């Protein structure tokens, strides 16, 4: 088999066989296919697409390109959740304890943030002492003991994706539904859960800017999951507005504690209850309505908060942050960001808000950047609220006053104030089964 023939076949819109896809993925991982040929095929896939069978075969080959996590030692159905990435998205910190507190084990591997999006591992590491580097054994034993562990990726999961993603990033081939689907789902399949709930975000802060694209991505990933024998559901949620009020690592942990204490913002609470309801349903706990009620109950009676406490204790973090969130890292400087004019807060463009928070130190401009766990932004006003000229809209947190200027100039582009209130839009837009 020759790589050039595979490239030519896709260039002219042909359908790749399983053998051709396996040959390609094997060559990506063992280094026998040079980067220029890999990139050429990626571009051909971007332009000509792949059908469902090709996309499933690509995903399976990528999932098999390295280790697979073996969760079979943990009894009962394990459910995983994946979000396609957002700004201020602390859903894992809330969902995982809700679901685990209802007796469904959650063994979650999460990532770090890059650019304007955050990562769960960075958020958890803002809790003093919290350990996210667990060996496979410790990871599995923690789940067996308390029903929940969230750790950074260990082992060599889907190495083909690492290589392909790095090349896509520099060859203009990130935005392709088959490539995004295979990238996300190969890691989910390798991570070992029996069922998967996908939170597909749509809007300015998300990869998918339109609802049509988000629906196609969701359908493609659901077909892959089910085709690979895992029960998979996708929930399409709005990312045109920030989720909750906090953006930044320790600030988001505090907000997650507030939600689990029943005192959090309504939007993030409702999204988490919907996603948790779907996870419980996939785990066989009853129909969706019953599972939503169970999730609400776990929030209201403190069981979910107690599960978060158990997880922090098991992973060696300072569990007192639950009772006293002031023990989380605090920024040395805060500054109010005020409305330039009066009217309605029409929108806060999520990706720009994420960038403004990154510039305060909460995120990484490059993979190597160091983050400040205390930095970030807390909204005082949310889209739809009335604001007067000069009224504070948000509070910026940073370790140095010098960081405020750059962040404020991005916020000036992020904040849109208008005379009329924005139209109300649902947060959960669709569920693809
Ligand atoms: N997230 C991933 O893991 N891969 C993609 O291709 C896009 C988003």
Coordinates of C-alpha atoms and ligand atoms in Angstrom, one line a residue:
X1 CA 0.0 0.0 0.0
X2 CA 1.3 3.5 -0.8
X3 CA 0.4 6.6 1.1
X4 CA 0.4 8.7 -2.1
X5 CA -2.4 6.5 -3.5
X6 CA -4.5 7.0 -0.4
X7 CA -4.0 10.7 -0.6
X8 CA -5.0 10.7 -4.3
X9 CA -8.1 8.6 -3.6
X10 CA -9.4 11.0 -1.0
X11 CA -8.4 14.0 -3.1
X12 CA -10.8 12.8 -5.8
X13 CA -13.5 12.2 -3.3
X14 CA -13.1 8.4 -2.9
X15 CA -14.1 6.3 0.1
X16 CA -11.2 4.9 2.1
X17 CA -11.3 1.3 3.1
X18 CA -10.6 0.1 6.7
X19 CA -7.3 -1.3 5.6
X20 CA -6.2 2.1 4.1
X21 CA -7.3 3.9 7.3
X22 CA -5.5 1.4 9.5
X23 CA -2.3 1.7 7.3
X24 CA -2.5 5.5 7.7
X25 CA -3.0 5.5 11.5
X26 CA -0.3 2.9 12.0
X27 CA 2.1 4.9 9.9
X28 CA 1.3 8.1 11.9
X29 CA 2.2 6.4 15.2
X30 CA 5.3 4.5 14.1
X31 CA 6.7 7.5 12.2
X32 CA 6.8 5.7 8.8
X33 CA 4.6 8.3 7.1
X34 CA 6.2 11.7 6.9
X35 CA 4.4 14.8 8.2
X36 CA 3.9 16.2 4.7
X37 CA 1.9 13.1 3.6
X38 CA -0.1 13.0 6.8
X39 CA -0.9 16.7 6.3
X40 CA -1.9 16.2 2.7
X41 CA -4.4 13.5 3.7
X42 CA -5.7 15.7 6.5
X43 CA -6.4 18.5 4.0
X44 CA -8.0 16.1 1.6
X45 CA -10.3 14.8 4.4
X46 CA -11.1 18.4 5.3
X47 CA -12.1 19.2 1.7
X48 CA -13.8 16.0 0.7
X49 CA -15.1 14.7 4.0
X50 CA -15.6 11.1 5.2
X51 CA -18.8 9.1 5.5
X52 CA -20.0 7.5 8.7
X53 CA -18.2 4.2 8.1
X54 CA -14.8 5.9 7.3
X55 CA -15.2 8.1 10.4
X56 CA -15.9 5.2 12.6
X57 CA -13.0 3.2 11.2
X58 CA -10.7 6.2 11.7
X59 CA -11.9 6.6 15.3
X60 CA -11.4 3.0 16.1
X61 CA -7.9 2.9 14.6
X62 CA -7.0 6.0 16.6
X63 CA -8.5 4.6 19.8
X64 CA -6.4 1.4 19.3
X65 CA -3.2 3.3 18.6
X66 CA -2.1 3.2 22.2
X67 CA -3.3 2.1 25.7
X68 CA -6.9 1.6 26.6
X69 CA -7.9 2.2 30.2
X70 CA -9.4 -1.0 31.7
X71 CA -12.2 0.0 34.0
X72 CA -13.6 -3.5 34.2
X73 CA -12.5 -3.9 37.8
X74 CA -15.1 -1.2 38.8
X75 CA -18.5 -2.8 39.1
X76 CA -21.6 -1.4 37.3
X77 CA -22.0 0.9 34.3
X78 CA -19.3 3.6 34.1
X79 CA -20.5 6.8 32.4
X80 CA -18.1 9.5 31.0
X81 CA -18.9 13.0 29.9
X82 CA -17.1 15.2 27.4
X83 CA -17.6 18.8 26.7
X84 CA -16.4 20.2 23.4
X85 CA -14.9 23.1 25.3
X86 CA -16.0 26.4 26.5
X87 CA -15.4 29.5 28.7
X88 CA -16.2 29.2 32.4
X89 CA -17.3 25.6 31.8
X90 CA -17.0 24.0 35.3
X91 CA -19.6 21.4 34.6
X92 CA -17.4 18.4 35.4
X93 CA -16.7 19.7 38.9
X94 CA -20.5 19.7 39.5
X95 CA -21.8 16.8 37.4
X96 CA -19.3 14.2 38.5
X97 CA -20.1 14.5 42.2
X98 CA -23.9 14.6 41.5
X99 CA -23.7 11.4 39.4
X100 CA -21.3 9.6 41.8
X101 CA -23.5 10.5 44.8
X102 CA -26.3 8.6 43.1
X103 CA -24.3 5.4 43.0
X104 CA -23.0 5.7 39.4
X105 CA -19.2 5.5 39.3
X106 CA -17.3 8.3 37.5
X107 CA -13.8 7.6 36.4
X108 CA -12.9 10.8 34.6
X109 CA -9.8 11.7 32.8
X110 CA -9.6 15.4 32.0
X111 CA -7.3 17.9 30.3
X112 CA -5.7 21.2 30.8
X113 CA -6.8 24.5 29.3
X114 CA -5.3 26.2 26.3
X115 CA -6.0 29.6 24.8
X116 CA -9.4 31.0 25.8
X117 CA -10.8 27.7 27.1
X118 CA -10.1 26.3 30.5
X119 CA -9.4 22.7 31.6
X120 CA -10.7 20.8 34.6
X121 CA -7.3 19.6 35.7
X122 CA -6.1 23.3 36.1
X123 CA -9.3 24.1 38.0
X124 CA -8.8 21.2 40.5
X125 CA -5.1 22.0 41.0
X126 CA -6.2 25.4 42.3
X127 CA -7.3 23.5 45.4
X128 CA -4.2 23.4 47.7
X129 CA -2.6 20.0 47.7
X130 CA -5.0 18.4 45.2
X131 CA -3.3 15.7 43.3
X132 CA -4.4 15.1 39.7
X133 CA -1.5 12.7 38.8
X134 CA -2.8 9.4 39.8
X135 CA -1.4 6.0 38.7
X136 CA -3.9 3.7 37.0
X137 CA -4.1 1.7 40.2
X138 CA -4.8 4.6 42.5
X139 CA -7.3 6.0 39.9
X140 CA -9.3 2.8 39.8
X141 CA -9.0 2.2 43.6
X142 CA -10.3 5.7 44.3
X143 CA -13.3 5.1 42.1
X144 CA -13.9 1.8 43.8
X145 CA -13.7 3.3 47.2
X146 CA -15.7 6.5 46.8
X147 CA -17.2 6.2 43.3
X148 CA -15.4 9.1 41.9
X149 CA -11.9 10.3 40.7
X150 CA -10.9 13.0 38.3
X151 CA -7.3 12.8 37.1
X152 CA -5.0 14.0 34.3
X153 CA -4.5 11.6 31.4
X154 CA -2.0 8.9 32.2
X155 CA -0.6 6.2 29.9
X156 CA -0.4 6.6 26.2
X157 CA -4.0 7.2 25.3
X158 CA -4.7 7.6 21.5
X159 CA -1.2 8.7 20.6
X160 CA -2.3 9.0 16.9
X161 CA -4.6 11.9 18.0
X162 CA -1.7 13.7 19.6
X163 CA 0.3 13.7 16.4
X164 CA -2.7 14.4 14.2
X165 CA -3.9 17.3 16.4
X166 CA -0.5 18.9 16.4
X167 CA -0.4 18.8 12.6
X168 CA -4.0 20.0 12.2
X169 CA -3.2 22.9 14.4
X170 CA -0.6 24.2 12.0
X171 CA -2.1 23.2 8.7
X172 CA -5.5 24.8 8.8
X173 CA -7.2 21.4 9.2
X174 CA -8.8 21.6 12.7
X175 CA -12.3 22.5 11.5
X176 CA -13.5 19.2 10.0
X177 CA -16.4 17.3 11.4
X178 CA -14.9 13.8 10.8
X179 CA -11.5 14.8 12.1
X180 CA -13.0 16.5 15.3
X181 CA -15.3 13.6 15.9
X182 CA -12.6 11.0 15.5
X183 CA -10.2 13.1 17.7
X184 CA -12.7 13.4 20.6
X185 CA -14.3 10.0 20.3
X186 CA -11.0 8.1 20.0
X187 CA -9.9 9.5 23.4
X188 CA -13.3 8.7 25.0
X189 CA -13.3 5.1 23.7
X190 CA -9.7 4.6 24.9
X191 CA -10.7 6.0 28.3
X192 CA -12.9 3.0 28.9
X193 CA -16.4 4.1 30.0
X194 CA -19.4 2.1 29.0
X195 CA -21.6 5.1 28.2
X196 CA -20.8 8.6 27.1
X197 CA -22.7 11.9 27.4
X198 CA -21.4 14.6 25.1
X199 CA -22.0 18.3 25.7
X200 CA -21.6 19.9 22.3
X201 CA -21.3 23.6 22.6
X202 CA -22.5 26.0 20.0
X203 CA -21.8 29.7 19.7
X204 CA -19.1 32.3 19.8
X205 CA -17.2 30.7 22.5
X206 CA -17.3 27.2 20.9
X207 CA -15.6 25.3 18.0
X208 CA -19.0 25.0 16.3
X209 CA -20.3 28.5 15.5
X210 CA -23.7 27.5 14.0
X211 CA -26.4 25.2 15.2
X212 CA -26.3 23.2 11.9
X213 CA -22.6 22.4 12.4
X214 CA -23.2 21.5 16.1
X215 CA -26.0 19.1 15.1
X216 CA -23.9 17.4 12.5
X217 CA -20.9 17.1 14.9
X218 CA -23.3 15.7 17.6
X219 CA -24.9 13.2 15.3
X220 CA -21.5 12.0 14.0
X221 CA -20.1 11.5 17.4
X222 CA -23.3 9.7 18.7
X223 CA -23.1 7.3 15.7
X224 CA -19.4 6.6 16.4
X225 CA -20.1 5.9 20.1
X226 CA -23.0 3.6 19.4
X227 CA -21.1 2.0 16.5
X228 CA -18.3 1.2 18.9
X229 CA -20.8 -0.4 21.4
X230 CA -21.0 2.5 23.9
X231 CA -24.3 4.1 24.7
X232 CA -23.8 7.7 23.6
X233 CA -26.0 10.8 23.8
X234 CA -25.2 14.4 22.9
X235 CA -26.7 17.5 24.5
X236 CA -26.3 20.7 22.4
X237 CA -25.9 23.7 24.7
X238 CA -25.5 27.4 24.1
X239 CA -22.0 28.9 24.3
X240 CA -23.0 32.4 23.1
X241 CA -23.0 33.4 26.7
X242 CA -20.6 32.5 29.5
X243 CA -21.7 29.7 31.8
X244 CA -22.3 30.8 35.3
X245 CA -20.5 33.9 36.5
X246 CA -16.9 32.8 37.2
X247 CA -14.1 32.4 34.7
X248 CA -10.7 31.3 36.1
X249 CA -9.5 28.3 38.1
X250 CA -10.0 28.9 41.8
X251 CA -12.9 31.2 41.0
X252 CA -14.7 28.4 39.1
X253 CA -14.0 25.9 41.9
X254 CA -15.7 28.4 44.3
X255 CA -18.6 28.7 41.9
X256 CA -18.9 24.9 41.7
X257 CA -19.1 24.7 45.5
X258 CA -21.8 27.3 45.4
X259 CA -23.8 25.3 42.8
X260 CA -23.4 22.1 44.9
X261 CA -24.6 24.1 47.9
X262 CA -27.7 25.2 46.1
X263 CA -26.5 28.8 45.8
X264 CA -25.1 28.9 42.3
X265 CA -26.2 30.7 39.2
X266 CA -29.3 29.2 37.6
X267 CA -27.9 28.6 34.1
X268 CA -25.0 26.4 35.2
X269 CA -27.2 24.6 37.7
X270 CA -29.8 23.8 35.1
X271 CA -27.2 22.6 32.5
X272 CA -25.6 20.4 35.1
X273 CA -28.9 18.9 36.1
X274 CA -29.8 18.1 32.5
X275 CA -26.4 16.5 31.8
X276 CA -26.4 14.6 35.1
X277 CA -29.9 13.4 34.3
X278 CA -28.7 12.0 30.9
X279 CA -25.7 10.3 32.6
X280 CA -27.9 8.7 35.2
X281 CA -30.4 7.6 32.5
X282 CA -27.6 6.0 30.5
X283 CA -26.5 4.2 33.6
X284 CA -29.9 2.6 33.9
X285 CA -31.2 4.6 36.8
X286 CA -34.6 5.2 35.2
X287 CA -36.2 7.4 32.6
X288 CA -34.9 10.9 31.9
X289 CA -37.5 12.8 34.1
X290 CA -36.8 10.5 37.0
X291 CA -33.1 10.9 36.6
X292 CA -33.4 14.7 36.5
X293 CA -35.3 14.6 39.8
X294 CA -32.6 12.4 41.3
X295 CA -29.9 14.9 40.2
X296 CA -31.9 17.8 41.7
X297 CA -32.3 15.9 44.9
X298 CA -28.6 15.2 45.2
X299 CA -28.0 18.9 44.9
X300 CA -30.7 19.9 47.3
X301 CA -29.9 17.5 50.1
X302 CA -26.1 18.1 50.1
X303 CA -25.2 14.6 48.9
X304 CA -23.4 15.8 45.8
X305 CA -21.4 18.4 47.8
X306 CA -20.4 15.7 50.3
X307 CA -19.2 13.6 47.3
X308 CA -17.0 16.5 46.1
X309 CA -15.6 16.7 49.7
X310 CA -14.8 13.0 49.6
X311 CA -13.0 13.3 46.3
X312 CA -10.9 16.3 47.5
X313 CA -10.0 14.3 50.6
X314 CA -9.1 11.1 48.5
X315 CA -7.0 13.2 46.1
X316 CA -5.1 14.9 49.0
X317 CA -6.6 18.3 48.6
X318 CA -7.5 20.7 51.3
X319 CA -11.1 19.7 52.0
X320 CA -11.8 22.7 54.2
X321 CA -12.2 24.7 51.0
X322 CA -15.7 23.3 50.9
X323 CA -16.7 25.1 54.1
X324 CA -14.5 28.1 53.6
X325 CA -13.8 28.8 49.9
X326 CA -11.7 31.8 51.0
X327 CA -8.9 29.2 51.6
X328 CA -8.6 28.9 47.8
X329 CA -5.9 31.1 46.2
X330 CA -6.9 34.7 46.2
X331 CA -5.6 37.3 43.8
X332 CA -3.5 40.2 45.1
X333 CA -5.4 42.8 43.0
X334 CA -9.0 43.3 41.9
X335 CA -10.5 45.8 39.6
X336 CA -14.0 46.6 38.5
X337 CA -14.9 46.7 34.9
X338 CA -17.6 49.3 34.3
X339 CA -20.3 49.8 31.7
X340 CA -19.3 52.4 29.0
X341 CA -22.9 53.3 28.5
X342 CA -26.4 52.5 29.9
X343 CA -28.9 50.0 28.4
X344 CA -29.2 46.3 28.4
X345 CA -26.2 44.0 28.5
X346 CA -26.9 42.3 25.2
X347 CA -24.0 39.9 25.2
X348 CA -20.5 39.1 26.5
X349 CA -18.7 37.4 23.7
X350 CA -17.5 34.2 25.3
X351 CA -14.2 33.6 23.5
X352 CA -13.2 37.2 24.1
X353 CA -14.1 36.9 27.8
X354 CA -11.9 33.8 27.9
X355 CA -9.1 35.7 26.3
X356 CA -9.4 38.5 28.7
X357 CA -9.3 36.0 31.6
X358 CA -6.2 34.3 30.0
X359 CA -4.5 37.7 29.8
X360 CA -5.0 38.1 33.6
X361 CA -3.0 34.9 34.1
X362 CA -5.9 32.4 34.3
X363 CA -5.1 30.6 31.0
X364 CA -2.3 29.6 28.8
X365 CA -1.2 31.4 25.6
X366 CA 1.0 28.5 24.8
X367 CA 1.2 24.9 26.2
X368 CA 4.3 26.0 28.2
X369 CA 2.7 29.1 29.9
X370 CA 2.3 29.0 33.7
X371 CA -1.1 29.8 35.0
X372 CA -2.1 31.8 38.1
X373 CA -4.8 29.8 39.9
X374 CA -6.3 32.9 41.5
X375 CA -6.7 35.0 38.4
X376 CA -9.8 35.4 36.4
X377 CA -13.1 37.3 36.1
X378 CA -16.4 37.3 38.0
X379 CA -19.4 38.7 36.3
X380 CA -21.7 40.9 38.3
X381 CA -24.2 41.3 35.4
X382 CA -25.3 38.7 33.0
X383 CA -26.6 39.1 29.4
X384 CA -30.2 40.4 29.7
X385 CA -29.5 42.5 32.8
X386 CA -30.1 46.3 32.7
X387 CA -26.9 48.4 33.3
X388 CA -26.4 52.1 34.0
X389 CA -23.4 54.0 32.6
X390 CA -20.4 53.5 34.9
X391 CA -22.0 50.6 36.8
X392 CA -19.7 47.7 37.5
X393 CA -20.3 44.7 35.1
X394 CA -17.6 42.4 36.3
X395 CA -14.6 42.1 38.6
X396 CA -11.1 41.3 37.4
X397 CA -8.7 39.3 39.6
X398 CA -4.9 39.3 38.9
X399 CA -1.5 39.0 40.6
X400 CA -0.3 42.3 39.1
X401 CA -2.0 45.6 38.3
X402 CA 0.0 45.7 35.0
X403 CA -2.2 42.8 33.7
X404 CA -5.4 44.8 33.8
X405 CA -4.9 47.1 30.8
X406 CA -4.5 44.3 28.2
X407 CA -7.5 42.4 29.6
X408 CA -9.7 45.5 29.7
X409 CA -9.0 46.3 26.0
X410 CA -10.2 42.8 25.1
X411 CA -13.3 43.2 27.3
X412 CA -14.1 46.5 25.5
X413 CA -14.7 44.3 22.4
X414 CA -16.4 41.5 24.4
X415 CA -19.1 43.6 26.1
X416 CA -22.1 44.6 23.9
X417 CA -24.7 47.0 25.4
X418 CA -27.9 47.8 23.5
X419 CA -31.1 49.8 24.0
X420 CA -33.3 46.7 23.8
X421 CA -33.0 43.5 25.9
X422 CA -31.7 40.5 24.0
X423 CA -34.0 37.7 23.0
X424 CA -34.3 34.9 25.5
X425 CA -32.6 31.8 24.1
X426 CA -32.7 28.3 25.6
X427 CA -29.5 27.0 27.2
X428 CA -30.1 23.4 26.3
X429 CA -30.9 23.5 22.6
X430 CA -31.3 19.9 21.6
X431 CA -30.6 16.4 22.7
X432 CA -29.4 13.9 20.1
X433 CA -29.9 10.3 21.1
Ligands
LIG1 N1 -11.3 18.7 20.9 C1 -10.5 17.6 20.6 O1 -10.1 16.8 21.4 N2 -10.2 17.4 19.3 C2 -10.6 18.3 18.3 O2 -10.3 18.0 17.1 C3 -11.4 19.4 18.6 C4 -11.7 19.6 20.0

